[in-house]
């Protein structure tokens, strides 16, 4: 059975809202000659940020796959797939912010970054544990979920302030 794990909603919305908060004013404050170009660039950027937040993971009885789209691949995020039987271990590595990232390590010593920003993460970990036999207790999201929620709220406040300042 194929299971699909999309990027966390709060990760998507926090990135999109931050983009909007930082770029909404640009078309309004640009000179008249650059207004059309700034609107086109704004919309193109919005398209890009929405595209790169639509990556997902698929699992089935044989393998795990990380799927990206054409836009993500242009920016260096490549799709990959690994058969469960080829995963030797899961290696952790600390980040500069104090959390951990995890890598699937194959018998050929190839490393694949384990997605940690997916919906139904606990179910995702259960599947990994069942298919590989590797203990995943203590594995967490790369960042606490409250950080994405806080970023979204702050971005919405910024957007609200920008909209109010444009009308008053």
PDB file of C-alpha atoms in Angstrom:
ATOM      1  CA  UNK A   1       0.000   0.000   0.000  1.00  0.00           C
ATOM      2  CA  UNK A   2       1.306   3.436  -0.943  1.00  0.00           C
ATOM      3  CA  UNK A   3       1.383   6.058   1.826  1.00  0.00           C
ATOM      4  CA  UNK A   4       1.904   9.708   0.920  1.00  0.00           C
ATOM      5  CA  UNK A   5       3.326  12.236   3.385  1.00  0.00           C
ATOM      6  CA  UNK A   6       3.046  15.857   2.323  1.00  0.00           C
ATOM      7  CA  UNK A   7       5.069  18.771   3.661  1.00  0.00           C
ATOM      8  CA  UNK A   8       3.645  20.012   6.963  1.00  0.00           C
ATOM      9  CA  UNK A   9       0.907  22.602   6.489  1.00  0.00           C
ATOM     10  CA  UNK A  10       2.525  24.972   8.999  1.00  0.00           C
ATOM     11  CA  UNK A  11       5.864  24.762   7.190  1.00  0.00           C
ATOM     12  CA  UNK A  12       4.184  25.660   3.898  1.00  0.00           C
ATOM     13  CA  UNK A  13       2.062  28.456   5.300  1.00  0.00           C
ATOM     14  CA  UNK A  14       4.915  29.956   7.332  1.00  0.00           C
ATOM     15  CA  UNK A  15       7.164  30.197   4.268  1.00  0.00           C
ATOM     16  CA  UNK A  16       4.415  31.553   2.032  1.00  0.00           C
ATOM     17  CA  UNK A  17       3.246  34.106   4.619  1.00  0.00           C
ATOM     18  CA  UNK A  18       6.828  35.249   5.262  1.00  0.00           C
ATOM     19  CA  UNK A  19       7.355  35.698   1.526  1.00  0.00           C
ATOM     20  CA  UNK A  20       4.167  37.739   1.313  1.00  0.00           C
ATOM     21  CA  UNK A  21       5.090  39.840   4.355  1.00  0.00           C
ATOM     22  CA  UNK A  22       8.475  40.689   2.869  1.00  0.00           C
ATOM     23  CA  UNK A  23       7.371  41.344  -0.700  1.00  0.00           C
ATOM     24  CA  UNK A  24       3.803  42.717  -0.702  1.00  0.00           C
ATOM     25  CA  UNK A  25       4.989  46.320  -0.294  1.00  0.00           C
ATOM     26  CA  UNK A  26       7.381  46.207  -3.258  1.00  0.00           C
ATOM     27  CA  UNK A  27       4.819  46.715  -6.069  1.00  0.00           C
ATOM     28  CA  UNK A  28       3.261  49.585  -4.101  1.00  0.00           C
ATOM     29  CA  UNK A  29       6.480  51.465  -3.382  1.00  0.00           C
ATOM     30  CA  UNK A  30       8.198  50.891  -6.712  1.00  0.00           C
ATOM     31  CA  UNK A  31       8.385  53.700  -9.223  1.00  0.00           C
ATOM     32  CA  UNK A  32       5.753  53.868 -11.934  1.00  0.00           C
ATOM     33  CA  UNK A  33       8.207  52.570 -14.573  1.00  0.00           C
ATOM     34  CA  UNK A  34       8.972  49.458 -12.502  1.00  0.00           C
ATOM     35  CA  UNK A  35       5.463  48.701 -11.237  1.00  0.00           C
ATOM     36  CA  UNK A  36       4.577  46.112 -13.895  1.00  0.00           C
ATOM     37  CA  UNK A  37       7.960  44.394 -13.590  1.00  0.00           C
ATOM     38  CA  UNK A  38       7.707  44.318  -9.781  1.00  0.00           C
ATOM     39  CA  UNK A  39       4.230  42.760  -9.958  1.00  0.00           C
ATOM     40  CA  UNK A  40       5.434  40.111 -12.420  1.00  0.00           C
ATOM     41  CA  UNK A  41       8.486  39.324 -10.255  1.00  0.00           C
ATOM     42  CA  UNK A  42       6.273  39.220  -7.135  1.00  0.00           C
ATOM     43  CA  UNK A  43       3.893  36.715  -8.759  1.00  0.00           C
ATOM     44  CA  UNK A  44       6.775  34.651 -10.128  1.00  0.00           C
ATOM     45  CA  UNK A  45       8.345  34.505  -6.644  1.00  0.00           C
ATOM     46  CA  UNK A  46       5.017  33.438  -5.154  1.00  0.00           C
ATOM     47  CA  UNK A  47       4.768  30.680  -7.747  1.00  0.00           C
ATOM     48  CA  UNK A  48       8.303  29.530  -6.861  1.00  0.00           C
ATOM     49  CA  UNK A  49       7.721  29.454  -3.094  1.00  0.00           C
ATOM     50  CA  UNK A  50       4.467  27.527  -3.520  1.00  0.00           C
ATOM     51  CA  UNK A  51       6.205  25.072  -5.870  1.00  0.00           C
ATOM     52  CA  UNK A  52       9.152  24.330  -3.591  1.00  0.00           C
ATOM     53  CA  UNK A  53       6.867  23.676  -0.624  1.00  0.00           C
ATOM     54  CA  UNK A  54       4.991  20.913  -2.461  1.00  0.00           C
ATOM     55  CA  UNK A  55       7.584  18.161  -2.100  1.00  0.00           C
ATOM     56  CA  UNK A  56       6.350  14.931  -0.524  1.00  0.00           C
ATOM     57  CA  UNK A  57       7.370  11.447   0.570  1.00  0.00           C
ATOM     58  CA  UNK A  58       5.872   8.169  -0.622  1.00  0.00           C
ATOM     59  CA  UNK A  59       6.329   4.832   1.063  1.00  0.00           C
ATOM     60  CA  UNK A  60       5.262   1.372  -0.017  1.00  0.00           C
ATOM     61  CA  UNK A  61       6.202  -2.187   0.909  1.00  0.00           C
ATOM     62  CA  UNK A  62       9.426  -2.036  -1.110  1.00  0.00           C
ATOM     63  CA  UNK A  63      10.830   1.483  -0.817  1.00  0.00           C
ATOM     64  CA  UNK A  64      10.696   5.057   0.363  1.00  0.00           C
ATOM     65  CA  UNK A  65      10.696   7.887  -2.189  1.00  0.00           C
ATOM     66  CA  UNK A  66      11.212  11.628  -1.852  1.00  0.00           C
ATOM     67  CA  UNK A  67       9.452  13.420  -4.694  1.00  0.00           C
ATOM     68  CA  UNK A  68      10.231  16.941  -5.826  1.00  0.00           C
ATOM     69  CA  UNK A  69       8.997  18.919  -8.791  1.00  0.00           C
ATOM     70  CA  UNK A  70      10.872  20.543 -11.649  1.00  0.00           C
ATOM     71  CA  UNK A  71      11.252  23.867  -9.818  1.00  0.00           C
ATOM     72  CA  UNK A  72      12.745  22.213  -6.713  1.00  0.00           C
ATOM     73  CA  UNK A  73      15.190  20.299  -8.880  1.00  0.00           C
ATOM     74  CA  UNK A  74      16.363  23.544 -10.488  1.00  0.00           C
ATOM     75  CA  UNK A  75      17.188  24.796  -6.981  1.00  0.00           C
ATOM     76  CA  UNK A  76      19.082  21.613  -6.117  1.00  0.00           C
ATOM     77  CA  UNK A  77      16.502  19.496  -4.290  1.00  0.00           C
ATOM     78  CA  UNK A  78      16.618  16.157  -6.075  1.00  0.00           C
ATOM     79  CA  UNK A  79      14.092  13.347  -5.941  1.00  0.00           C
ATOM     80  CA  UNK A  80      15.401  10.055  -4.597  1.00  0.00           C
ATOM     81  CA  UNK A  81      14.243   6.580  -3.655  1.00  0.00           C
ATOM     82  CA  UNK A  82      15.748   3.881  -1.484  1.00  0.00           C
ATOM     83  CA  UNK A  83      14.632   0.304  -1.049  1.00  0.00           C
ATOM     84  CA  UNK A  84      13.946  -0.567   2.590  1.00  0.00           C
ATOM     85  CA  UNK A  85      16.265  -3.569   2.373  1.00  0.00           C
ATOM     86  CA  UNK A  86      19.143  -1.271   1.357  1.00  0.00           C
ATOM     87  CA  UNK A  87      18.977   0.896   4.488  1.00  0.00           C
ATOM     88  CA  UNK A  88      21.751  -0.127   6.865  1.00  0.00           C
ATOM     89  CA  UNK A  89      21.191   2.480   9.580  1.00  0.00           C
ATOM     90  CA  UNK A  90      19.896   5.938  10.366  1.00  0.00           C
ATOM     91  CA  UNK A  91      22.643   8.348  11.341  1.00  0.00           C
ATOM     92  CA  UNK A  92      21.987  11.548  13.284  1.00  0.00           C
ATOM     93  CA  UNK A  93      23.888  14.771  12.865  1.00  0.00           C
ATOM     94  CA  UNK A  94      23.535  17.897  15.036  1.00  0.00           C
ATOM     95  CA  UNK A  95      22.516  21.209  13.517  1.00  0.00           C
ATOM     96  CA  UNK A  96      23.921  24.590  14.493  1.00  0.00           C
ATOM     97  CA  UNK A  97      20.558  25.382  16.153  1.00  0.00           C
ATOM     98  CA  UNK A  98      20.837  22.449  18.542  1.00  0.00           C
ATOM     99  CA  UNK A  99      18.446  19.989  16.901  1.00  0.00           C
ATOM    100  CA  UNK A 100      19.266  16.894  14.861  1.00  0.00           C
ATOM    101  CA  UNK A 101      18.888  15.841  11.270  1.00  0.00           C
ATOM    102  CA  UNK A 102      18.818  12.196  10.293  1.00  0.00           C
ATOM    103  CA  UNK A 103      20.208  10.374   7.288  1.00  0.00           C
ATOM    104  CA  UNK A 104      19.315   7.002   5.836  1.00  0.00           C
ATOM    105  CA  UNK A 105      22.647   5.256   5.249  1.00  0.00           C
ATOM    106  CA  UNK A 106      22.640   2.457   2.701  1.00  0.00           C
ATOM    107  CA  UNK A 107      24.930  -0.556   2.464  1.00  0.00           C
ATOM    108  CA  UNK A 108      26.672   1.315  -0.371  1.00  0.00           C
ATOM    109  CA  UNK A 109      27.381   4.155   2.123  1.00  0.00           C
ATOM    110  CA  UNK A 110      25.089   6.617   0.368  1.00  0.00           C
ATOM    111  CA  UNK A 111      23.316   9.118   2.625  1.00  0.00           C
ATOM    112  CA  UNK A 112      19.754  10.342   2.081  1.00  0.00           C
ATOM    113  CA  UNK A 113      18.352  13.105   4.257  1.00  0.00           C
ATOM    114  CA  UNK A 114      15.357  11.753   6.155  1.00  0.00           C
ATOM    115  CA  UNK A 115      12.399  14.118   5.758  1.00  0.00           C
ATOM    116  CA  UNK A 116      11.465  15.650   9.115  1.00  0.00           C
ATOM    117  CA  UNK A 117       8.874  18.203   8.037  1.00  0.00           C
ATOM    118  CA  UNK A 118       6.084  15.876   6.907  1.00  0.00           C
ATOM    119  CA  UNK A 119       2.492  15.531   8.033  1.00  0.00           C
ATOM    120  CA  UNK A 120       1.679  12.481  10.167  1.00  0.00           C
ATOM    121  CA  UNK A 121       5.304  12.292  11.277  1.00  0.00           C
ATOM    122  CA  UNK A 122       4.601   9.700  13.987  1.00  0.00           C
ATOM    123  CA  UNK A 123       2.972   7.388  11.431  1.00  0.00           C
ATOM    124  CA  UNK A 124       5.932   8.014   9.108  1.00  0.00           C
ATOM    125  CA  UNK A 125       8.338   6.952  11.870  1.00  0.00           C
ATOM    126  CA  UNK A 126       6.312   3.800  12.582  1.00  0.00           C
ATOM    127  CA  UNK A 127       6.567   2.802   8.913  1.00  0.00           C
ATOM    128  CA  UNK A 128      10.333   3.419   8.927  1.00  0.00           C
ATOM    129  CA  UNK A 129      10.753   1.327  12.054  1.00  0.00           C
ATOM    130  CA  UNK A 130       8.630  -1.549  10.727  1.00  0.00           C
ATOM    131  CA  UNK A 131      10.292  -1.636   7.310  1.00  0.00           C
ATOM    132  CA  UNK A 132      13.908  -1.259   8.468  1.00  0.00           C
ATOM    133  CA  UNK A 133      13.844  -2.738  11.970  1.00  0.00           C
ATOM    134  CA  UNK A 134      15.659   0.389  13.194  1.00  0.00           C
ATOM    135  CA  UNK A 135      14.577   1.972  16.488  1.00  0.00           C
ATOM    136  CA  UNK A 136      13.320   5.518  15.844  1.00  0.00           C
ATOM    137  CA  UNK A 137      12.415   6.443  19.424  1.00  0.00           C
ATOM    138  CA  UNK A 138      13.371  10.010  20.171  1.00  0.00           C
ATOM    139  CA  UNK A 139      13.283  11.141  16.538  1.00  0.00           C
ATOM    140  CA  UNK A 140      11.593  14.521  16.261  1.00  0.00           C
ATOM    141  CA  UNK A 141      10.732  17.241  13.824  1.00  0.00           C
ATOM    142  CA  UNK A 142      13.809  19.250  12.896  1.00  0.00           C
ATOM    143  CA  UNK A 143      12.250  22.314  14.564  1.00  0.00           C
ATOM    144  CA  UNK A 144       9.461  22.511  17.132  1.00  0.00           C
ATOM    145  CA  UNK A 145       6.097  23.122  15.469  1.00  0.00           C
ATOM    146  CA  UNK A 146       5.507  26.256  17.542  1.00  0.00           C
ATOM    147  CA  UNK A 147       8.336  27.989  15.632  1.00  0.00           C
ATOM    148  CA  UNK A 148       6.443  27.645  12.338  1.00  0.00           C
ATOM    149  CA  UNK A 149       3.217  28.795  13.961  1.00  0.00           C
ATOM    150  CA  UNK A 150       4.957  31.813  15.519  1.00  0.00           C
ATOM    151  CA  UNK A 151       6.553  32.739  12.192  1.00  0.00           C
ATOM    152  CA  UNK A 152       3.121  32.541  10.535  1.00  0.00           C
ATOM    153  CA  UNK A 153       1.505  34.769  13.173  1.00  0.00           C
ATOM    154  CA  UNK A 154       4.314  37.332  12.993  1.00  0.00           C
ATOM    155  CA  UNK A 155       4.120  37.337   9.193  1.00  0.00           C
ATOM    156  CA  UNK A 156       0.360  37.906   9.337  1.00  0.00           C
ATOM    157  CA  UNK A 157       0.928  40.842  11.710  1.00  0.00           C
ATOM    158  CA  UNK A 158       3.451  42.267   9.247  1.00  0.00           C
ATOM    159  CA  UNK A 159       1.050  41.862   6.323  1.00  0.00           C
ATOM    160  CA  UNK A 160      -1.763  43.460   8.332  1.00  0.00           C
ATOM    161  CA  UNK A 161       0.465  46.401   9.242  1.00  0.00           C
ATOM    162  CA  UNK A 162       1.546  46.828   5.642  1.00  0.00           C
ATOM    163  CA  UNK A 163      -2.021  46.791   4.345  1.00  0.00           C
ATOM    164  CA  UNK A 164      -3.164  49.276   6.998  1.00  0.00           C
ATOM    165  CA  UNK A 165      -0.230  51.603   6.256  1.00  0.00           C
ATOM    166  CA  UNK A 166      -1.081  51.602   2.551  1.00  0.00           C
ATOM    167  CA  UNK A 167      -4.604  52.836   3.212  1.00  0.00           C
ATOM    168  CA  UNK A 168      -3.932  55.344   6.009  1.00  0.00           C
TER     169      UNK A 168
END
